[in-house]
Tab-separated table of C-alpha atoms and ligand atoms in Angstrom:
chain	number	residue	atom	x	y	z
A	1	UNK	CA	-54.556	23.355	46.576
A	2	UNK	CA	-53.992	26.898	45.339
A	3	UNK	CA	-55.948	29.891	46.480
A	4	UNK	CA	-54.262	32.313	44.130
A	5	UNK	CA	-53.318	32.053	40.475
A	6	UNK	CA	-50.698	34.426	39.137
A	7	UNK	CA	-50.571	34.660	35.353
A	8	UNK	CA	-47.048	35.529	34.238
A	9	UNK	CA	-43.654	35.070	35.878
A	10	UNK	CA	-42.214	38.463	34.960
A	11	UNK	CA	-41.526	41.221	37.436
A	12	UNK	CA	-45.219	41.941	38.100
A	13	UNK	CA	-46.056	38.249	38.542
A	14	UNK	CA	-43.049	37.380	40.673
A	15	UNK	CA	-43.515	40.401	42.942
A	16	UNK	CA	-47.212	39.574	43.372
A	17	UNK	CA	-46.515	35.918	44.069
A	18	UNK	CA	-43.882	36.752	46.650
A	19	UNK	CA	-46.015	39.266	48.537
A	20	UNK	CA	-49.016	36.932	48.609
A	21	UNK	CA	-46.913	33.902	49.565
A	22	UNK	CA	-45.462	35.840	52.478
A	23	UNK	CA	-48.990	36.611	53.592
A	24	UNK	CA	-49.518	32.862	53.866
A	25	UNK	CA	-51.455	32.165	50.647
A	26	UNK	CA	-50.683	29.202	48.419
A	27	UNK	CA	-49.835	30.641	45.027
A	28	UNK	CA	-49.549	29.000	41.624
A	29	UNK	CA	-47.649	30.959	39.000
A	30	UNK	CA	-48.173	29.985	35.367
A	31	UNK	CA	-46.035	31.356	32.584
A	32	UNK	CA	-46.473	31.040	28.828
A	33	UNK	CA	-42.764	31.175	28.065
A	34	UNK	CA	-40.330	28.427	29.000
A	35	UNK	CA	-38.450	30.783	31.302
A	36	UNK	CA	-39.099	33.092	34.241
A	37	UNK	CA	-38.326	36.825	34.572
A	38	UNK	CA	-40.399	38.003	31.596
A	39	UNK	CA	-38.713	40.664	29.549
A	40	UNK	CA	-35.946	41.235	32.086
A	41	UNK	CA	-34.721	37.675	31.509
A	42	UNK	CA	-30.945	37.379	31.132
A	43	UNK	CA	-28.269	34.688	30.835
A	44	UNK	CA	-24.514	34.352	30.669
A	45	UNK	CA	-23.217	33.613	27.169
A	46	UNK	CA	-20.213	31.482	26.209
A	47	UNK	CA	-17.857	34.422	26.794
A	48	UNK	CA	-19.068	34.937	30.358
A	49	UNK	CA	-21.026	38.053	29.388
A	50	UNK	CA	-24.499	38.590	30.841
A	51	UNK	CA	-26.899	39.170	27.974
A	52	UNK	CA	-30.351	40.703	28.467
A	53	UNK	CA	-32.504	38.484	26.253
A	54	UNK	CA	-35.066	41.217	25.478
A	55	UNK	CA	-32.769	44.238	25.322
A	56	UNK	CA	-31.042	46.396	27.922
A	57	UNK	CA	-32.580	46.691	31.400
A	58	UNK	CA	-31.146	49.095	33.948
A	59	UNK	CA	-32.691	49.157	37.388
A	60	UNK	CA	-33.229	52.665	38.715
A	61	UNK	CA	-35.579	54.113	41.291
A	62	UNK	CA	-36.153	57.010	43.637
A	63	UNK	CA	-38.321	54.798	45.798
A	64	UNK	CA	-36.631	53.471	48.940
A	65	UNK	CA	-39.336	50.878	49.540
A	66	UNK	CA	-38.885	49.430	46.050
A	67	UNK	CA	-35.103	49.480	46.418
A	68	UNK	CA	-35.332	47.667	49.770
A	69	UNK	CA	-37.660	45.093	48.222
A	70	UNK	CA	-35.395	44.166	45.305
A	71	UNK	CA	-32.335	44.161	47.554
A	72	UNK	CA	-33.850	41.267	49.477
A	73	UNK	CA	-33.372	39.105	46.373
A	74	UNK	CA	-30.111	40.269	44.882
A	75	UNK	CA	-27.073	42.391	45.478
A	76	UNK	CA	-26.644	45.203	42.980
A	77	UNK	CA	-23.521	46.054	41.057
A	78	UNK	CA	-22.956	49.822	41.222
A	79	UNK	CA	-23.689	51.125	37.747
A	80	UNK	CA	-24.681	54.564	36.487
A	81	UNK	CA	-26.119	54.392	32.986
A	82	UNK	CA	-24.531	56.656	30.387
A	83	UNK	CA	-25.627	56.859	26.765
A	84	UNK	CA	-24.003	58.424	23.721
A	85	UNK	CA	-25.917	59.423	20.636
A	86	UNK	CA	-24.353	59.012	17.203
A	87	UNK	CA	-25.224	62.192	15.356
A	88	UNK	CA	-23.516	64.021	12.510
A	89	UNK	CA	-20.719	61.460	12.575
A	90	UNK	CA	-19.849	61.877	16.259
A	91	UNK	CA	-20.685	60.291	19.594
A	92	UNK	CA	-22.397	62.965	21.671
A	93	UNK	CA	-23.527	62.777	25.331
A	94	UNK	CA	-27.277	62.152	25.649
A	95	UNK	CA	-29.690	63.158	27.227
A	96	UNK	CA	-29.029	66.789	26.366
A	97	UNK	CA	-26.868	68.477	28.980
A	98	UNK	CA	-24.321	71.294	29.030
A	99	UNK	CA	-21.632	69.174	27.342
A	100	UNK	CA	-24.038	68.186	24.565
A	101	UNK	CA	-24.519	71.861	23.724
A	102	UNK	CA	-20.778	72.546	23.809
A	103	UNK	CA	-20.190	69.727	21.339
A	104	UNK	CA	-23.114	70.375	19.008
A	105	UNK	CA	-22.717	74.136	18.771
A	106	UNK	CA	-18.949	74.261	19.309
A	107	UNK	CA	-19.282	76.788	22.121
A	108	UNK	CA	-17.944	77.221	25.623
A	109	UNK	CA	-20.986	77.626	27.808
A	110	UNK	CA	-21.345	77.944	31.600
A	111	UNK	CA	-24.075	76.126	33.507
A	112	UNK	CA	-25.872	79.403	34.323
A	113	UNK	CA	-25.994	80.282	30.611
A	114	UNK	CA	-27.618	77.040	29.438
A	115	UNK	CA	-31.203	77.974	30.238
A	116	UNK	CA	-30.975	81.221	28.309
A	117	UNK	CA	-29.290	79.446	25.393
A	118	UNK	CA	-32.075	76.876	25.173
A	119	UNK	CA	-34.724	79.586	25.480
A	120	UNK	CA	-33.266	81.249	22.385
A	121	UNK	CA	-33.400	77.922	20.521
A	122	UNK	CA	-37.030	77.477	21.555
A	123	UNK	CA	-37.970	81.027	20.513
A	124	UNK	CA	-36.843	80.292	16.946
A	125	UNK	CA	-39.163	77.249	16.824
A	126	UNK	CA	-42.836	76.474	16.211
A	127	UNK	CA	-44.888	74.207	18.508
A	128	UNK	CA	-48.223	74.033	20.354
A	129	UNK	CA	-48.193	75.767	23.700
A	130	UNK	CA	-49.179	74.056	25.978
A	131	UNK	CA	-47.564	70.995	24.373
A	132	UNK	CA	-50.000	68.469	22.923
A	133	UNK	CA	-47.687	65.700	21.747
A	134	UNK	CA	-44.167	64.238	21.791
A	135	UNK	CA	-42.760	66.795	19.366
A	136	UNK	CA	-44.184	69.767	21.257
A	137	UNK	CA	-42.732	68.624	24.572
A	138	UNK	CA	-39.238	68.296	23.168
A	139	UNK	CA	-39.292	71.418	20.989
A	140	UNK	CA	-40.695	73.505	23.857
A	141	UNK	CA	-37.624	72.562	25.895
A	142	UNK	CA	-34.756	72.525	23.403
A	143	UNK	CA	-35.987	73.938	20.090
A	144	UNK	CA	-36.215	72.429	16.608
A	145	UNK	CA	-32.497	72.075	15.850
A	146	UNK	CA	-31.800	69.712	18.767
A	147	UNK	CA	-35.158	67.986	18.342
A	148	UNK	CA	-34.271	67.129	14.771
A	149	UNK	CA	-30.776	66.019	15.629
A	150	UNK	CA	-31.590	63.675	18.532
A	151	UNK	CA	-35.319	62.946	18.766
A	152	UNK	CA	-37.252	63.184	15.543
A	153	UNK	CA	-35.815	60.316	13.539
A	154	UNK	CA	-35.204	58.048	16.529
A	155	UNK	CA	-38.871	58.378	17.384
A	156	UNK	CA	-40.010	57.725	13.812
A	157	UNK	CA	-37.767	54.649	13.685
A	158	UNK	CA	-38.887	53.351	17.069
A	159	UNK	CA	-42.628	53.927	16.769
A	160	UNK	CA	-43.037	54.072	12.982
A	161	UNK	CA	-45.256	57.106	13.232
A	162	UNK	CA	-45.193	60.867	13.262
A	163	UNK	CA	-43.967	62.111	16.688
A	164	UNK	CA	-46.976	64.459	16.668
A	165	UNK	CA	-49.234	61.411	17.056
A	166	UNK	CA	-47.504	60.300	20.243
A	167	UNK	CA	-48.498	61.364	23.761
A	168	UNK	CA	-46.359	63.928	25.643
A	169	UNK	CA	-45.592	61.292	28.295
A	170	UNK	CA	-43.201	59.454	25.959
A	171	UNK	CA	-40.981	62.562	25.765
A	172	UNK	CA	-41.151	63.074	29.508
A	173	UNK	CA	-39.067	59.927	29.969
A	174	UNK	CA	-36.023	61.846	28.720
A	175	UNK	CA	-34.691	64.658	30.927
A	176	UNK	CA	-33.097	67.850	29.623
A	177	UNK	CA	-30.284	69.069	31.884
A	178	UNK	CA	-28.602	72.415	32.257
A	179	UNK	CA	-25.640	71.001	34.213
A	180	UNK	CA	-22.977	68.466	33.226
A	181	UNK	CA	-24.753	65.408	34.609
A	182	UNK	CA	-24.624	63.041	31.642
A	183	UNK	CA	-26.273	60.068	33.315
A	184	UNK	CA	-29.385	58.676	31.619
A	185	UNK	CA	-31.212	58.475	34.951
A	186	UNK	CA	-30.787	60.735	37.961
A	187	UNK	CA	-32.520	58.383	40.429
A	188	UNK	CA	-30.851	57.904	43.785
A	189	UNK	CA	-30.748	54.113	43.515
A	190	UNK	CA	-29.335	52.519	40.380
A	191	UNK	CA	-27.642	49.265	39.516
A	192	UNK	CA	-27.616	45.895	37.797
A	193	UNK	CA	-28.303	42.676	39.732
A	194	UNK	CA	-24.891	41.073	40.355
A	195	UNK	CA	-26.025	37.590	39.330
A	196	UNK	CA	-28.579	38.795	36.808
A	197	UNK	CA	-32.318	39.545	36.698
A	198	UNK	CA	-33.258	35.916	36.123
A	199	UNK	CA	-31.552	34.955	39.380
A	200	UNK	CA	-33.246	37.847	41.187
A	201	UNK	CA	-36.675	36.694	39.982
A	202	UNK	CA	-35.795	33.062	40.777
A	203	UNK	CA	-35.040	34.145	44.352
A	204	UNK	CA	-38.353	35.990	44.515
A	205	UNK	CA	-40.227	32.865	43.428
A	206	UNK	CA	-38.262	30.629	45.762
A	207	UNK	CA	-40.784	30.345	48.594
A	208	UNK	CA	-42.522	27.265	50.019
A	209	UNK	CA	-45.957	28.737	49.210
A	210	UNK	CA	-45.139	29.326	45.525
A	211	UNK	CA	-45.425	26.722	42.759
A	212	UNK	CA	-44.440	27.450	39.191
A	213	UNK	CA	-45.519	26.008	35.850
A	214	UNK	CA	-43.675	27.092	32.716
A	215	UNK	CA	-44.887	26.817	29.124
A	216	UNK	CA	-48.549	27.095	30.140
A	217	UNK	CA	-50.861	29.522	28.361
A	218	UNK	CA	-53.507	30.882	30.742
A	219	UNK	CA	-56.143	30.984	28.023
A	220	UNK	CA	-55.772	27.269	27.393
A	221	UNK	CA	-56.108	26.243	31.040
A	222	UNK	CA	-58.172	28.908	32.758
A	223	UNK	CA	-61.315	26.789	33.001
A	224	UNK	CA	-59.394	24.165	34.960
A	225	UNK	CA	-58.780	26.513	37.880
A	226	UNK	CA	-61.171	28.156	40.291
A	227	UNK	CA	-58.869	30.395	42.300
A	228	UNK	CA	-60.137	32.895	44.879
A	229	UNK	CA	-57.928	35.483	43.244
A	230	UNK	CA	-56.303	35.740	39.818
A	231	UNK	CA	-53.439	38.182	39.366
A	232	UNK	CA	-53.206	38.781	35.623
A	233	UNK	CA	-50.073	40.275	34.078
A	234	UNK	CA	-50.598	39.384	30.395
A	235	UNK	CA	-51.905	41.492	27.523
A	236	UNK	CA	-54.946	43.543	28.461
A	237	UNK	CA	-56.846	43.173	25.169
A	238	UNK	CA	-56.374	39.423	24.989
A	239	UNK	CA	-57.941	38.921	28.412
A	240	UNK	CA	-61.169	40.436	27.118
A	241	UNK	CA	-60.958	38.588	23.823
A	242	UNK	CA	-60.277	41.854	21.957
A	243	UNK	CA	-63.872	43.023	22.513
A	244	UNK	CA	-62.949	46.680	21.937
A	245	UNK	CA	-60.403	45.841	19.228
A	246	UNK	CA	-56.681	45.161	19.339
A	247	UNK	CA	-54.333	47.378	21.280
A	248	UNK	CA	-51.092	48.060	19.479
A	249	UNK	CA	-47.756	46.838	20.812
A	250	UNK	CA	-44.315	47.465	19.369
A	251	UNK	CA	-41.773	44.727	19.162
A	252	UNK	CA	-38.063	44.457	18.468
A	253	UNK	CA	-35.711	42.271	16.522
A	254	UNK	CA	-32.575	41.912	18.574
A	255	UNK	CA	-29.484	40.898	16.685
A	256	UNK	CA	-26.678	39.616	18.897
A	257	UNK	CA	-23.111	39.618	17.645
A	258	UNK	CA	-19.933	38.402	19.271
A	259	UNK	CA	-16.998	40.520	18.232
A	260	UNK	CA	-13.404	39.427	18.522
A	261	UNK	CA	-12.061	42.433	20.364
A	262	UNK	CA	-12.222	43.626	23.948
A	263	UNK	CA	-14.581	46.597	23.547
A	264	UNK	CA	-16.860	47.736	20.733
A	265	UNK	CA	-18.000	51.128	22.056
A	266	UNK	CA	-17.121	53.352	25.037
A	267	UNK	CA	-20.437	52.964	26.902
A	268	UNK	CA	-23.146	50.307	27.296
A	269	UNK	CA	-25.627	51.983	24.961
A	270	UNK	CA	-25.155	54.097	21.845
A	271	UNK	CA	-28.295	55.532	20.236
A	272	UNK	CA	-28.547	55.985	16.462
A	273	UNK	CA	-31.248	58.570	15.831
A	274	UNK	CA	-30.519	59.338	12.181
A	275	UNK	CA	-28.277	56.706	10.631
A	276	UNK	CA	-28.819	52.981	10.015
A	277	UNK	CA	-31.984	50.943	10.603
A	278	UNK	CA	-31.228	50.062	14.206
A	279	UNK	CA	-32.166	52.419	17.039
A	280	UNK	CA	-29.402	51.511	19.434
A	281	UNK	CA	-26.490	49.185	20.088
A	282	UNK	CA	-25.922	47.740	23.545
A	283	UNK	CA	-22.570	46.326	24.601
A	284	UNK	CA	-23.521	44.125	27.519
A	285	UNK	CA	-20.182	43.675	29.305
A	286	UNK	CA	-20.287	47.304	30.509
A	287	UNK	CA	-23.261	46.670	32.799
A	288	UNK	CA	-21.474	44.329	35.207
A	289	UNK	CA	-17.968	45.346	34.153
A	290	UNK	CA	-17.397	41.784	32.935
A	291	UNK	CA	-13.965	40.929	31.577
A	292	UNK	CA	-13.519	38.989	28.363
A	293	UNK	CA	-11.282	39.136	25.308
A	294	UNK	CA	-14.443	39.139	23.204
A	295	UNK	CA	-17.526	41.295	23.447
A	296	UNK	CA	-21.245	40.747	22.874
A	297	UNK	CA	-23.281	43.510	21.288
A	298	UNK	CA	-26.954	43.768	20.489
A	299	UNK	CA	-28.498	45.745	17.621
A	300	UNK	CA	-32.156	46.741	18.122
A	301	UNK	CA	-34.450	46.910	15.111
A	302	UNK	CA	-38.004	48.067	15.857
A	303	UNK	CA	-40.844	45.864	14.581
A	304	UNK	CA	-44.613	46.210	14.472
A	305	UNK	CA	-45.341	42.513	15.102
A	306	UNK	CA	-43.961	39.958	17.533
A	307	UNK	CA	-43.317	39.668	21.242
A	308	UNK	CA	-45.010	42.734	22.825
A	309	UNK	CA	-42.293	45.007	24.272
A	310	UNK	CA	-43.873	48.448	24.211
A	311	UNK	CA	-47.334	49.909	24.415
A	312	UNK	CA	-47.988	52.620	21.817
A	313	UNK	CA	-49.199	55.891	23.301
A	314	UNK	CA	-51.431	57.252	20.557
A	315	UNK	CA	-54.839	58.744	21.205
A	316	UNK	CA	-56.600	55.808	19.579
A	317	UNK	CA	-54.825	53.227	21.738
A	318	UNK	CA	-55.285	55.232	24.919
A	319	UNK	CA	-59.009	55.586	24.272
A	320	UNK	CA	-59.295	51.844	23.732
A	321	UNK	CA	-57.287	51.323	26.896
A	322	UNK	CA	-59.784	53.421	28.862
A	323	UNK	CA	-62.612	51.151	27.746
A	324	UNK	CA	-60.718	48.021	28.727
A	325	UNK	CA	-59.679	49.565	32.039
A	326	UNK	CA	-63.316	50.210	32.922
A	327	UNK	CA	-63.888	46.462	32.539
A	328	UNK	CA	-60.808	45.867	34.690
A	329	UNK	CA	-62.203	48.189	37.365
A	330	UNK	CA	-65.399	46.154	37.500
A	331	UNK	CA	-63.548	42.851	37.735
A	332	UNK	CA	-61.172	44.182	40.404
A	333	UNK	CA	-64.090	45.414	42.486
A	334	UNK	CA	-65.287	41.796	42.854
A	335	UNK	CA	-62.014	41.059	44.693
A	336	UNK	CA	-61.384	38.110	42.367
A	337	UNK	CA	-59.005	39.726	39.911
A	338	UNK	CA	-56.070	42.104	39.935
A	339	UNK	CA	-54.390	43.415	36.785
A	340	UNK	CA	-50.783	44.513	37.127
A	341	UNK	CA	-47.925	45.444	34.834
A	342	UNK	CA	-46.914	46.910	31.510
A	343	UNK	CA	-49.044	44.540	29.467
A	344	UNK	CA	-52.059	44.121	31.762
A	345	UNK	CA	-52.459	47.840	32.484
A	346	UNK	CA	-51.190	48.922	29.055
A	347	UNK	CA	-48.793	51.361	30.687
A	348	UNK	CA	-45.230	52.366	29.788
A	349	UNK	CA	-43.924	51.275	33.192
A	350	UNK	CA	-40.264	51.011	34.150
A	351	UNK	CA	-39.240	48.035	36.281
A	352	UNK	CA	-39.356	49.958	39.548
A	353	UNK	CA	-42.821	51.319	38.766
A	354	UNK	CA	-44.103	47.776	38.256
A	355	UNK	CA	-42.814	46.786	41.673
A	356	UNK	CA	-44.142	49.973	43.261
A	357	UNK	CA	-47.661	49.472	41.918
A	358	UNK	CA	-47.608	45.787	42.912
A	359	UNK	CA	-46.552	46.644	46.459
A	360	UNK	CA	-49.327	49.251	46.626
A	361	UNK	CA	-52.037	46.981	45.227
A	362	UNK	CA	-51.164	43.938	47.307
A	363	UNK	CA	-50.056	45.284	50.652
A	364	UNK	CA	-53.026	47.595	51.232
B	1	UDP	N1	-35.848	59.031	22.292
B	1	UDP	C1	-35.311	59.787	21.271
B	1	UDP	N2	-33.961	59.783	21.094
B	1	UDP	C2	-33.126	59.068	21.864
B	1	UDP	C3	-33.672	58.306	22.918
B	1	UDP	C4	-35.041	58.302	23.082
B	1	UDP	O1	-36.043	60.436	20.519
B	1	UDP	O2	-31.897	59.113	21.643
B	1	UDP	C5	-37.319	59.014	22.441
B	1	UDP	C6	-37.936	57.884	21.617
B	1	UDP	O3	-39.223	58.266	21.168
B	1	UDP	C7	-38.026	56.790	22.629
B	1	UDP	C8	-38.438	57.549	23.869
B	1	UDP	O4	-37.703	58.770	23.776
B	1	UDP	O5	-38.936	55.797	22.248
B	1	UDP	C9	-38.164	56.857	25.169
B	1	UDP	O6	-36.795	56.513	25.249
B	1	UDP	P1	-36.239	55.460	26.310
B	1	UDP	O7	-34.768	55.475	26.225
B	1	UDP	O8	-36.891	55.714	27.611
B	1	UDP	O9	-36.787	54.107	25.666
B	1	UDP	P2	-36.783	52.619	26.256
B	1	UDP	O10	-35.557	52.485	27.101
B	1	UDP	O11	-38.060	52.484	27.002
B	1	UDP	O12	-36.699	51.775	25.034
């Protein structure tokens, strides 16, 4: 029978299952959805374009160990993510770099002058020092004018709250550059799985010690199993039956459109901070440089209810998280449970961070 039960067949679950299977344990993976790969699930549509079912996923990491791990299960297509932001009627390079400043302010500026320029912008602005929230972090780096142009309204749209209520960490995801590097991520290793994320996760789960059951909700079957170890990757609050109250998650409505022309926009992702109700549009064919006469684009509309995509980093949620995590600590110390992943740890992890933490927790 099975010694280990893994709840969830997303990146956290599949990585856990693989590591434990390779150690010789018999692992059963159960997954609530009817598909594997969690939120990095993808598929090829009728035009031969790989669509990311739950919105754009770009693999990027500085961590050689993580990169080596994923490369065992897929080859990567070389791809450096570039984003444009639609502001004041133009497409402007984002995150903020030297070229962004040239375009916004209509100036010729050298790399060595950028720091001083931004300092002047910051000096004109008001914020808490040291920064206490999302707004402070951004304004303390670029000043109010650029904050309002690129960050303020995007953040209100995405999180449906005042950026001053959000933790500084959310802003720290976005770099500010003084040079002309206009890539979204500067990590050494970047790419998109050549045959998709679903295939990569399928290869991870393809091991004689791993069995998989889809469409099974852990909370409906948990009393049927008595595993030595449960690796839980689902929602943290649900596991504890919401004893400290509900944690907030943000969701998205993703509207896919097939358009009868070769390209819709010059890059894979265009952000819309100030105009329209969507936050960004992704044109999927750019990721794998897929050729088609048609193109598939995805409009993202933030939602407060639905499939949990994002944790919400407000003080209230993070305090609740602390309480739940103390319960997790106790359970983990018995050696019978491990909690891993964005949902189970209530952490704004990127894909590589999920794999990194799984490798650390399970190979020690
Ligand atoms: N953000 C912003 N303007 C942008 C892009 C991002 O203000 O053009 C802020 C926004 O609050 C967003 C956060 O930075 O939620 C993190 O952005 P990221 O692109 O990392 O979001 P994800 O890819 O996780 O959806």
